[in-house]
XYZ file of C-alpha atoms in Angstrom:
426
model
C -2.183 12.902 13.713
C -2.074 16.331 15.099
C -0.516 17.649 11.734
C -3.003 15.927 9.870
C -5.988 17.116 11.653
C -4.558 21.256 10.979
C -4.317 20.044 7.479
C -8.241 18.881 7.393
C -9.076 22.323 9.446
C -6.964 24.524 6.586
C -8.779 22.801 3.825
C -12.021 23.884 5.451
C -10.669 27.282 5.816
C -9.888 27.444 2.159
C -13.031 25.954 1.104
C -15.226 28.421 3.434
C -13.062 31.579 2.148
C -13.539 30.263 -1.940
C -16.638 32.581 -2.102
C -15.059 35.514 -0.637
C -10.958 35.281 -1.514
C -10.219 32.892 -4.031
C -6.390 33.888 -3.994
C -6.105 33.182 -0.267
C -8.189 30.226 0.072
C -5.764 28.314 -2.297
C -2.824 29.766 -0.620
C -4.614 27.598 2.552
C -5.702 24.695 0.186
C -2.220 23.813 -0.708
C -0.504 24.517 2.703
C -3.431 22.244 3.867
C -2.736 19.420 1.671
C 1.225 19.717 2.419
C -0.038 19.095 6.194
C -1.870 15.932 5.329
C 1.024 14.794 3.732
C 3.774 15.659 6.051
C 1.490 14.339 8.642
C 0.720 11.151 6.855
C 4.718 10.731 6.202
C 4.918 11.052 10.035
C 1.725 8.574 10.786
C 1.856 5.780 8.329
C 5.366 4.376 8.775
C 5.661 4.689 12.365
C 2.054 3.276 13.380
C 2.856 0.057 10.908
C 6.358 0.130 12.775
C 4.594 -0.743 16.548
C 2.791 -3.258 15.877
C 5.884 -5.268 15.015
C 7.011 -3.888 18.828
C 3.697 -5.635 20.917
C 5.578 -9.197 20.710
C 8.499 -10.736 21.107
C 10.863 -11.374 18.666
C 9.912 -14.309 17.080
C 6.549 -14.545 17.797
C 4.352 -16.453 15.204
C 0.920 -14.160 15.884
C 2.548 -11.048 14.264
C 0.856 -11.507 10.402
C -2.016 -12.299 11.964
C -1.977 -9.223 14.278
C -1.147 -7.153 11.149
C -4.117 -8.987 9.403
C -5.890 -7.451 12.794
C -4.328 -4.138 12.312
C -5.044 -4.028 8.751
C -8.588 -4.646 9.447
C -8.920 -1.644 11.674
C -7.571 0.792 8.751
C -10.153 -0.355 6.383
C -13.065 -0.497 9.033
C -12.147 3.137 9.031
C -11.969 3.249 5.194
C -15.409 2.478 5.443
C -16.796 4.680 7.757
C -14.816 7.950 7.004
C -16.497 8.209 3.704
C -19.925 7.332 5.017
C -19.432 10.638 7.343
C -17.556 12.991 5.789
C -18.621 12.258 2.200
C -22.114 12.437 3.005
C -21.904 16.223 5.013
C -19.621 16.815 1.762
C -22.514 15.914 -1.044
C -25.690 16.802 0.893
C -24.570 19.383 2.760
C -21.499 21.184 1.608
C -18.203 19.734 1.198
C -16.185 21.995 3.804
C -18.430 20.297 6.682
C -16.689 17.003 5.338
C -13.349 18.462 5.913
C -14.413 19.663 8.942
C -15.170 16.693 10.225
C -12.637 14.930 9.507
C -10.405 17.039 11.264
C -12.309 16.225 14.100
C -12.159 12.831 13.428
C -8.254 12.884 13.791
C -8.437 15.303 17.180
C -10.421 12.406 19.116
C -8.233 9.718 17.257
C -5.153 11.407 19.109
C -6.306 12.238 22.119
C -7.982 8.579 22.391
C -4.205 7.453 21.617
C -2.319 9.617 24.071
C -5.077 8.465 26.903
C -4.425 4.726 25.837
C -0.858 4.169 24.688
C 0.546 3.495 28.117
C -2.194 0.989 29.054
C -2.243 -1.150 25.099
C 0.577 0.253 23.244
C 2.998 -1.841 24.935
C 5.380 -4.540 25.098
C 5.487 -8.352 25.917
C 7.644 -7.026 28.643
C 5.060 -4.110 29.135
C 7.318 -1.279 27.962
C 5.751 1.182 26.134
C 6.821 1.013 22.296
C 7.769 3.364 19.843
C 10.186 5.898 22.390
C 12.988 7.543 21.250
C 16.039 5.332 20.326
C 18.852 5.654 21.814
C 21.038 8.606 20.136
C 23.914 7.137 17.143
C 23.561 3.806 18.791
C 23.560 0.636 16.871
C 21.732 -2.479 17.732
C 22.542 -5.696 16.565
C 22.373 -9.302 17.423
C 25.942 -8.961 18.273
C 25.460 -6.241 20.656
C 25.491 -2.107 20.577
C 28.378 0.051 18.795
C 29.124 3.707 18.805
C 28.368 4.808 15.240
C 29.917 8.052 15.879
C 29.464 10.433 12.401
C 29.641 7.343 9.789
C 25.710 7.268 9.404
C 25.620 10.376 7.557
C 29.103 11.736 6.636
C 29.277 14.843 3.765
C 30.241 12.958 0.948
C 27.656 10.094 1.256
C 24.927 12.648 1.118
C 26.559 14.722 -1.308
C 26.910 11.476 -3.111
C 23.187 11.015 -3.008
C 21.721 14.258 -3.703
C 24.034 13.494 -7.394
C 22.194 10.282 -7.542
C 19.328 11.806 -6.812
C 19.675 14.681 -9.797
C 20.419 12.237 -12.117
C 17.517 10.204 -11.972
C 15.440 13.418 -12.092
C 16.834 14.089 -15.234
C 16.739 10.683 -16.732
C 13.026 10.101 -15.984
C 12.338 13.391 -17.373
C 14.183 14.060 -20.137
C 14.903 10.422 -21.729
C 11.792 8.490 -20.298
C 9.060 11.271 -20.414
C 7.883 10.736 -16.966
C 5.551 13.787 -16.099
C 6.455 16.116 -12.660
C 4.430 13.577 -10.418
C 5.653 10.098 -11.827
C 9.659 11.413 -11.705
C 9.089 12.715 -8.072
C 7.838 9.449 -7.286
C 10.412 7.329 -8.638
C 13.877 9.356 -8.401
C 12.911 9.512 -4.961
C 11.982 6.067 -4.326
C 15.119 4.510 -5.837
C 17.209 7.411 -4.277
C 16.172 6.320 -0.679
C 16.427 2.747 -1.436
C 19.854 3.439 -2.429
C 20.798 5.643 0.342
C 19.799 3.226 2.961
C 21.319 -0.421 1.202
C 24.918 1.959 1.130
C 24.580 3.044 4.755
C 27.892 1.640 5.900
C 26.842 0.884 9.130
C 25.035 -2.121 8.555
C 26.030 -5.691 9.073
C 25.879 -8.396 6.138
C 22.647 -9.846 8.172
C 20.611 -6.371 8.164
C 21.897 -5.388 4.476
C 20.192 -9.085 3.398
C 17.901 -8.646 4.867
C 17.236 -5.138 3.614
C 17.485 -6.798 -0.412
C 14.853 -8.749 0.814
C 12.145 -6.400 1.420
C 13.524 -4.306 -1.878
C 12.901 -7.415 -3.756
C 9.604 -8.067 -2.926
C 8.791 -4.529 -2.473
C 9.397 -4.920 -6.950
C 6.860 -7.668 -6.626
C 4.696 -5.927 -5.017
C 4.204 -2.918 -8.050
C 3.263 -5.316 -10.037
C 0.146 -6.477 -7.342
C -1.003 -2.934 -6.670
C -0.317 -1.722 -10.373
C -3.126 -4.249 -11.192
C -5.063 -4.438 -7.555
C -5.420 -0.422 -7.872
C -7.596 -0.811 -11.348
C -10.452 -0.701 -9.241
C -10.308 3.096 -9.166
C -9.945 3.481 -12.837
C -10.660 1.534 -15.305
C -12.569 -1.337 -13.132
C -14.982 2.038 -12.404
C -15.294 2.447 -15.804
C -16.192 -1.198 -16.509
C -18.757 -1.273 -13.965
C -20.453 1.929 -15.119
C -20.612 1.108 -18.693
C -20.292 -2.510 -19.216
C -22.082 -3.910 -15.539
C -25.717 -5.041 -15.282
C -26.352 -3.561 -12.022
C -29.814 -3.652 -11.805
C -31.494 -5.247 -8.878
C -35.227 -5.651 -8.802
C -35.578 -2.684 -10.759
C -33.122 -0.594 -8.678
C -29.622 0.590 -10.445
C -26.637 0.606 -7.780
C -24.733 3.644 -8.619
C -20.865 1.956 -9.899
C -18.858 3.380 -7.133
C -20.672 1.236 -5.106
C -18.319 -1.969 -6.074
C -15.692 0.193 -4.268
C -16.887 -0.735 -0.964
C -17.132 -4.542 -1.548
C -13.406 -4.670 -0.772
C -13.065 -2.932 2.718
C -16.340 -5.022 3.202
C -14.713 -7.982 2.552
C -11.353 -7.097 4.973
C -13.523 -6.334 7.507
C -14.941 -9.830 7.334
C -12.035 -11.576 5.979
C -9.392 -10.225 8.155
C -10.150 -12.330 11.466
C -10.107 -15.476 9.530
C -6.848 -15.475 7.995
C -5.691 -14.221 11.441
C -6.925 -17.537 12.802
C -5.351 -19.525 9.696
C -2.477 -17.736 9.957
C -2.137 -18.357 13.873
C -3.541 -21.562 13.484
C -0.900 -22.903 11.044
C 1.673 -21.119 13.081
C 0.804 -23.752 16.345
C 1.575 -26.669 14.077
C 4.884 -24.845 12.937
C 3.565 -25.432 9.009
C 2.614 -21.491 8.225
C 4.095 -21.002 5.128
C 7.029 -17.667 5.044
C 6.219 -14.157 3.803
C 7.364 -14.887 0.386
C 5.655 -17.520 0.219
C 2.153 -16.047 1.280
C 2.525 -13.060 -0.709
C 3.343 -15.458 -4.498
C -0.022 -17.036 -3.287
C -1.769 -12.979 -3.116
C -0.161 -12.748 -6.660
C -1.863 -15.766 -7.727
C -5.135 -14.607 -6.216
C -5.270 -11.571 -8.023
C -4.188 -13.186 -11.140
C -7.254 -15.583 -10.891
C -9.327 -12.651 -10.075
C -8.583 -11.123 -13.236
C -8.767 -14.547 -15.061
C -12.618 -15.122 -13.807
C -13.548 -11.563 -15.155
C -11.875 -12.098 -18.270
C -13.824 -15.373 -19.158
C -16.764 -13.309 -17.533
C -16.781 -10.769 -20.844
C -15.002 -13.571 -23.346
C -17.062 -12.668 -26.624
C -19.102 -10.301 -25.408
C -19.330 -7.143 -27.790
C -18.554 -3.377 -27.076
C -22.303 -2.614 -26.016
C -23.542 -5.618 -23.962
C -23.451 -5.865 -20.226
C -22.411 -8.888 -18.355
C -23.790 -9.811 -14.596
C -22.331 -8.025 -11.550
C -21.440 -11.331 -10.572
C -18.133 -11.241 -12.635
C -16.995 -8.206 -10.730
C -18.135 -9.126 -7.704
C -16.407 -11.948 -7.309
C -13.375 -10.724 -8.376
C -13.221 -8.524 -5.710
C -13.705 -10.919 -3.208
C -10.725 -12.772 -4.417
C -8.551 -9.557 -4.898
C -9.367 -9.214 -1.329
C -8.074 -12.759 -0.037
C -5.334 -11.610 -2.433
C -4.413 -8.689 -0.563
C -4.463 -10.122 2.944
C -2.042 -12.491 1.997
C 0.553 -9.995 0.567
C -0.253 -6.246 2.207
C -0.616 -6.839 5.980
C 1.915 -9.665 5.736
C 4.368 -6.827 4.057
C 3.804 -5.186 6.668
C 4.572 -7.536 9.245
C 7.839 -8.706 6.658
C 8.995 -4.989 7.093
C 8.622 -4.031 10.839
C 10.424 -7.346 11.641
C 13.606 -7.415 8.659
C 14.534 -3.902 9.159
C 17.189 -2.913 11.550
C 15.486 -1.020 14.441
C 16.914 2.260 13.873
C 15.798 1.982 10.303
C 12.137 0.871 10.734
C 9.888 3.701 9.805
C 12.624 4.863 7.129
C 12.284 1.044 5.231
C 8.782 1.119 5.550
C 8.592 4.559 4.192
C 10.407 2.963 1.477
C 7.904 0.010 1.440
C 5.177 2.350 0.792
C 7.227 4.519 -2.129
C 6.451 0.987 -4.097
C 3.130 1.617 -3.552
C 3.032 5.054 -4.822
C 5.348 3.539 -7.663
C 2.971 0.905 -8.166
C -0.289 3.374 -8.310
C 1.653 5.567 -10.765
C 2.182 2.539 -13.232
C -1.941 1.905 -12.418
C -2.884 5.344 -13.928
C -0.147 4.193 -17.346
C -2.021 0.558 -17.464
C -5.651 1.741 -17.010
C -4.788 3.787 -20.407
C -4.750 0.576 -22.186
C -8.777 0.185 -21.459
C -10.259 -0.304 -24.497
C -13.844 2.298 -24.377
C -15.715 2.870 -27.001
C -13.710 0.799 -28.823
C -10.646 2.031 -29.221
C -7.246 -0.682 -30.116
C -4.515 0.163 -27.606
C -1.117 -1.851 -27.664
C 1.422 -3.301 -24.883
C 4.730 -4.779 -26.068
C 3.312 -6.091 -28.929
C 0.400 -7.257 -27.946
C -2.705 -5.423 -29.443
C -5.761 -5.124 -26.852
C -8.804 -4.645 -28.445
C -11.180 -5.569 -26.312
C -12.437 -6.027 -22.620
C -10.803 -9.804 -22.312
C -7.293 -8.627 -23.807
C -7.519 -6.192 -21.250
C -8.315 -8.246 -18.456
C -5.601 -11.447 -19.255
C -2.887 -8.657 -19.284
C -3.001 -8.418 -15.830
C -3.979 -12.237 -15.419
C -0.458 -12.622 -17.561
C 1.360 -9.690 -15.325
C 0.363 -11.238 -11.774
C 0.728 -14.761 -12.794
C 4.622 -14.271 -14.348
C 5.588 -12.386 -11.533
C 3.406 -14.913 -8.892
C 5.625 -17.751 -10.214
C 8.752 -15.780 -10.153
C 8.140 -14.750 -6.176
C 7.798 -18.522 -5.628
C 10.705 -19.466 -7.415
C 12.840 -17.175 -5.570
C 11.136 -17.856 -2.092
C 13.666 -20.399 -0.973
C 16.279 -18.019 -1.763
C 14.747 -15.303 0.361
C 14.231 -17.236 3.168
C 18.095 -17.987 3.609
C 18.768 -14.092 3.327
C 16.015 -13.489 6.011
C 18.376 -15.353 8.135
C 15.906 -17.266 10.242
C 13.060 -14.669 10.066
C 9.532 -16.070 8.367
């Protein structure tokens, strides 16, 4: 948090000295934006990580205190931009930075006062302390891992691996900089942590499990994350979004989803927990096929939303609208229930590293977004996928209706599979 707040205050440094010293302010603007992600690499694994840590193992209430937890991040998705965005465009844009640097000083020192008193324990231990140094937990007990976590040649091993994929994403695929970053290392650490010789046959199934659903899962966001490209671009051109005379700007749209978390969130916690008294709540893989068939139908409303309508007409808000609601329910089955698959599969020492991991599919998945929303057809144009020519809004649309429902099925085909390599985990 800490890092993340001096990387807010250096980005209003740079933007106060652009008048005055361009040179140095983006010397600050990029050291500023390393600290936000440094200090995001820090945050977001090891927050997730905790939440796992408030229960007992076992406990049926963790998805829906995930669902809880998730709820919380976009209640702040919500507000953030509210604040900062509006000093930013009425005001000027460093006070936005400013603020939220501010913003993530009270968030920490709120946390430090609290921790001890909340962050704890069924036992009421505080959570998230250092582990104990090179030792190994298992079911079976603790062992001395000595040196064989990390020994020369396994790394050396790895940092091959690693070049390699550089150089076949760039060279034979044609990735750009960003996309081969994003994938070498994403299959590099996925492979350095399944090869870790340390683990037992239970953690390394366990570990395939969330690496196989973590592949699902591209294929949700890939489609999910449309909303902040070409779903943006529907809205703005092809959107009636007039109401009683009054034009809601098309970002707008954007905020029906944390909306509809913060509303949704409580009541799949209670379905969730409810379903869990009666011993009937289905499994993770299970819940996150049915967010892959939610977004699939999502995409299949829209698409019979703009069936036959030409290049130049605009169809009711409704369409889009309710798509998003479903996207939502969608997401709530699969993303905080990831979450909650993640922090309780992964061997304790590994947590934050396999969620890490967990959210390198997501960057994967928003990478292969940006390559899908190319295939929008404006103004027209005739794009093609495998094939298949898209030249309109509805071939559009069923591609992802075709993408989510495939790999839906396929999730729920394998489910019973999973479940045995989860070895008694839900």
């Amino acid at each position: 948090g800490i890092i993340m707040a001096i990387g807010q205050f250096l980005l209003f440094g740079s933007a106060t000295l652009l008048s005055s010293n361009i040179g140095l302010a983006k010397i600050i603007f990029f050291a500023g934006l390393l600290a936000l992600i440094i200090g995001n690499g820090f945050f977001k694994p090891n927050i997730s990580t905790m939440v796992n840590q408030l229960y007992p193992v076992g406990d049926k209430r963790v998805d829906a205190a995930f669902s809880i937890f998730y709820m919380g991040i976009n209640l702040g998705a919500f507000f953030s931009p509210l604040v900062c965005g509006t000093l930013g465009e009425k005001i000027d844009y460093k006070w936005g930075f400013l603020a939220a640097g501010i913003g993530m000083v009270i968030g920490v020192l709120v946390f430090e006062m609290l921790k001890n008193k909340y962050i704890v324990s069924a036992e009421g231990a505080p959570v998230g302390m250092k582990p104990e140094k090179k030792l190994h937990i298992t079911e079976e007990g603790k062992e001395d891992l000595g040196e064989k976590e990390f020994s020369p040649a396994r790394i050396l091993l790895w940092v091959g691996v690693y070049a390699a994929l550089w150089i076949i994403f760039m060279f034979v695929v044609h990735f750009n900089f960003v996309s081969t970053l994003i994938f070498s290392t994403s299959l590099a650490a996925a492979g350095f942590v399944i090869t870790d010789p340390t683990l037992t046959k239970v953690e390394r199934d366990r570990i395939i499990v969330i690496y196989i659903i973590a592949f699902f899962v591209i294929f949700f966001w890939s489609a999910f994350e449309q909303a902040g490209a070409s779903l943006t671009l529907f809205a703005d051109q092809q959107t009636d979004r007039t109401i009683f005379g009054w034009e809601m700007p098309a970002s707008y749209f954007q905020s029906i989803n944390p909306l509809a978390i913060i509303f949704l969130a409580p009541i799949f916690a209670i379905i969730w927990t409810s379903l869990g008294k009666r011993n009937i709540e289905p499994p993770s893989p299970i819940k996150q096929a049915l967010g892959l068939f939610l977004l699939a139908f999502g995409y299949l409303i829209i698409a019979f939303g703009v069936h036959g309508v030409n290049g130049t007409a605009k169809v009711s808000m409704f369409w889009l609208f309710s798509m998003y609601v479903i996207h939502t329910m969608g997401e709530l089955c699969l993303s905080p229930i990831g979450l909650s698959m993640v922090a309780r599969l992964s061997p304790l020492r590994l947590g934050s590293l396999l969620m890490g991991i967990w959210f390198m599919s997501n960057a994967m998945a928003n990478d292969f977004a940006g390559m899908l929303s190319a295939l929008y057809p404006e103004n027209g144009k005739v794009t093609h996928l495998f094939g298949f020519e898209i030249t309109g809004l509805y071939d559009f649309f069923m591609v992802f209706v075709v993408m989510a429902g495939v790999a839906s099925l396929l999730l729920f085909l394998l489910s019973k599979k999973l479940r045995t390599m989860m070895h008694g985990i839900r």
